[in-house]
Coordinates of C-alpha atoms in Angstrom, one line a residue:
M10 CA 77.0 -45.4 98.8
N11 CA 80.1 -43.2 98.8
A12 CA 80.7 -40.1 96.7
A13 CA 82.7 -42.1 94.1
T14 CA 79.9 -44.4 93.2
P15 CA 77.9 -42.1 90.9
S16 CA 81.0 -41.1 89.0
L17 CA 82.0 -44.8 88.7
W18 CA 78.6 -45.7 87.3
R19 CA 78.8 -42.7 84.9
G20 CA 82.2 -43.9 83.8
L21 CA 81.1 -47.4 83.2
F22 CA 78.1 -46.1 81.3
L23 CA 80.4 -44.1 79.0
V24 CA 82.7 -47.0 78.4
L25 CA 79.8 -49.3 77.6
L26 CA 78.3 -46.6 75.3
A27 CA 81.6 -46.3 73.5
A28 CA 81.9 -50.0 73.0
L29 CA 78.3 -50.2 71.7
A30 CA 79.1 -47.2 69.4
L31 CA 82.1 -49.1 67.9
A32 CA 80.3 -52.4 67.6
P33 CA 79.3 -52.0 63.9
L34 CA 82.8 -51.0 63.0
Y35 CA 84.1 -54.1 64.7
A36 CA 81.5 -56.2 62.9
Q37 CA 82.5 -54.8 59.6
W38 CA 86.2 -55.4 60.3
A39 CA 85.6 -58.9 61.5
S40 CA 83.2 -59.7 58.6
E41 CA 80.5 -60.7 61.1
P42 CA 77.3 -58.8 60.1
F43 CA 75.2 -60.9 62.5
I44 CA 76.8 -58.9 65.4
V45 CA 74.9 -55.8 64.3
T46 CA 71.6 -57.6 63.8
F47 CA 72.0 -59.4 67.2
L48 CA 72.9 -56.2 69.0
T49 CA 70.0 -54.3 67.4
R50 CA 67.5 -56.9 68.7
A51 CA 69.2 -56.7 72.1
L52 CA 68.7 -52.9 72.1
V53 CA 65.0 -53.3 71.2
F54 CA 64.6 -55.7 74.1
S55 CA 66.5 -53.3 76.3
L56 CA 63.8 -50.7 75.6
A57 CA 61.2 -53.2 76.8
A58 CA 63.3 -54.0 79.9
L59 CA 63.7 -50.3 80.7
S60 CA 59.9 -49.8 80.6
L61 CA 59.4 -52.9 82.7
N62 CA 61.9 -51.6 85.2
L63 CA 59.9 -48.4 85.4
I64 CA 56.6 -50.2 86.1
L65 CA 57.9 -53.0 88.3
G66 CA 61.1 -51.5 89.8
F67 CA 59.8 -48.1 90.7
A68 CA 56.0 -48.4 90.7
G69 CA 55.9 -51.9 92.1
L70 CA 53.3 -53.1 89.6
V71 CA 53.9 -56.7 88.6
S72 CA 52.6 -56.9 85.0
F73 CA 52.6 -60.2 83.1
G74 CA 51.1 -58.3 80.1
H75 CA 54.0 -56.1 79.4
A76 CA 54.9 -57.8 76.1
L77 CA 51.5 -56.8 74.8
Y78 CA 52.7 -53.3 74.0
L79 CA 56.0 -54.4 72.4
G80 CA 54.0 -56.8 70.2
L81 CA 51.3 -54.3 69.5
G82 CA 54.0 -51.8 68.4
A83 CA 55.6 -54.3 66.1
Y84 CA 52.4 -55.4 64.6
G85 CA 51.3 -51.8 64.2
V86 CA 54.3 -51.0 62.1
G87 CA 54.1 -54.4 60.3
L88 CA 50.5 -54.1 59.4
L89 CA 50.9 -50.6 58.0
A90 CA 54.0 -51.7 56.0
H91 CA 52.1 -54.7 54.7
H92 CA 49.4 -52.4 53.4
G93 CA 51.9 -50.1 51.6
V94 CA 52.4 -47.4 54.2
D95 CA 56.2 -47.1 54.2
N96 CA 56.5 -43.7 55.8
G97 CA 58.1 -44.2 59.1
W98 CA 56.7 -41.1 60.6
I99 CA 53.1 -42.2 59.9
Q100 CA 53.8 -45.7 61.2
L101 CA 55.3 -44.2 64.3
L102 CA 52.4 -41.8 64.9
V103 CA 49.7 -44.5 64.3
T104 CA 51.5 -47.1 66.4
I105 CA 52.0 -44.7 69.3
L106 CA 48.3 -43.7 69.2
A107 CA 47.2 -47.3 69.0
C108 CA 49.4 -48.4 71.9
A109 CA 48.3 -45.4 74.0
L110 CA 44.7 -46.3 73.4
V111 CA 45.2 -49.9 74.3
G112 CA 47.3 -48.9 77.3
F113 CA 44.6 -46.5 78.4
V114 CA 41.8 -49.1 78.2
T115 CA 43.8 -52.0 79.7
G116 CA 45.3 -49.7 82.4
W117 CA 41.8 -48.3 83.2
V118 CA 40.6 -51.9 83.9
S119 CA 43.8 -53.3 85.4
L120 CA 44.6 -50.4 87.8
R121 CA 41.2 -50.9 89.5
T122 CA 42.7 -54.1 91.0
S123 CA 45.8 -54.9 93.0
G124 CA 48.0 -57.8 93.9
I125 CA 47.3 -61.1 92.2
S126 CA 44.2 -59.8 90.5
F127 CA 46.3 -57.1 88.7
I128 CA 48.8 -59.7 87.7
M129 CA 46.2 -62.0 86.2
I130 CA 44.3 -59.2 84.4
T131 CA 47.4 -58.0 82.7
L132 CA 48.2 -61.6 81.7
A133 CA 44.7 -62.0 80.4
F134 CA 45.0 -58.9 78.2
A135 CA 48.3 -60.0 76.8
Q136 CA 46.9 -63.5 76.0
M137 CA 43.8 -62.0 74.4
F138 CA 45.8 -59.9 72.1
Y139 CA 48.2 -62.7 71.4
Y140 CA 45.4 -65.1 70.3
L141 CA 43.8 -62.2 68.3
F142 CA 47.0 -61.7 66.2
V143 CA 47.8 -65.4 65.9
S144 CA 44.3 -66.0 64.5
L145 CA 44.8 -63.5 61.7
K146 CA 45.8 -65.9 59.0
A147 CA 45.8 -63.1 56.4
Y148 CA 48.8 -61.6 58.3
G149 CA 50.8 -64.8 58.7
G150 CA 49.2 -66.2 61.9
D151 CA 51.8 -68.0 64.0
D152 CA 54.5 -67.2 61.4
G153 CA 54.0 -63.5 61.6
L154 CA 54.6 -61.0 58.7
S155 CA 57.4 -60.9 56.3
I156 CA 58.1 -57.3 55.5
A157 CA 60.1 -56.6 52.4
S158 CA 61.5 -53.2 53.3
R159 CA 62.2 -51.1 56.4
S160 CA 60.4 -47.9 57.3
D161 CA 61.3 -44.8 55.4
F162 CA 62.0 -41.7 57.6
G163 CA 63.0 -39.4 54.7
L164 CA 66.6 -38.4 55.1
L165 CA 67.2 -41.2 57.6
S166 CA 67.3 -44.5 55.7
L167 CA 67.0 -47.6 57.9
G168 CA 67.9 -49.9 54.9
H169 CA 71.4 -50.3 56.2
A170 CA 71.8 -52.5 59.3
A171 CA 74.2 -50.1 61.0
T172 CA 71.9 -47.2 60.6
L173 CA 69.1 -49.1 62.3
Y174 CA 71.5 -50.1 65.0
Y175 CA 72.5 -46.5 65.7
V176 CA 68.9 -45.4 65.8
A177 CA 68.1 -48.2 68.3
L178 CA 71.1 -47.3 70.4
A179 CA 70.1 -43.6 70.4
C180 CA 66.6 -44.6 71.5
V181 CA 67.9 -46.7 74.3
V182 CA 70.2 -44.0 75.5
G183 CA 67.5 -41.4 75.3
V184 CA 65.0 -43.5 77.2
L185 CA 67.6 -44.4 79.8
I186 CA 68.4 -40.7 80.4
W187 CA 64.7 -39.8 80.4
T188 CA 63.7 -42.5 82.9
S189 CA 66.6 -41.8 85.2
R190 CA 65.6 -38.1 85.3
M191 CA 61.9 -38.9 85.6
V192 CA 62.3 -41.1 88.6
R193 CA 64.2 -38.4 90.4
A194 CA 61.6 -35.8 89.6
P195 CA 58.5 -35.2 91.8
Y196 CA 56.4 -37.5 89.6
G197 CA 59.0 -40.3 89.9
M198 CA 59.0 -39.9 93.7
V199 CA 55.2 -40.4 93.6
L200 CA 55.7 -43.7 91.7
Q201 CA 58.0 -44.9 94.5

């Protein structure tokens, strides 16, 4: 790797970031609102990919249960909203705590194994939670929940698709910067 490579990647990152920042404006100009919805979903899955890259790419842990935490976060917010808790800060706090608790318990069991056993245990946990939520007919079962409104974060209204998109973009950029710095820190070196 020569000296120009980091600056080239940084430049490509900034060009991509600028294009993503302008995407809602283009979608409005082109009268194609699905672009914003599609890109918002892509950004959410990018967050999942970043976390999977951290656990697989740097820590070397092949986890087939990684979608468990994405689904648990979605259901956490969805169940709270279904029961009338629209405050996004409360939803965020409760969901983070629930995911952390499940992550601690599943990690405590899974990390006592290695290799194929680790892979199969993470898959088993993901399947257990999948079938748990699919069996909850009161919450839509296979069809999932239909939520009438988006979370309310006070001054930040996620009711507009472009606002939700920019929040998702900010989260992806923040997590990308955080993970890139973390893997270069002493803790990140231990993961490798």
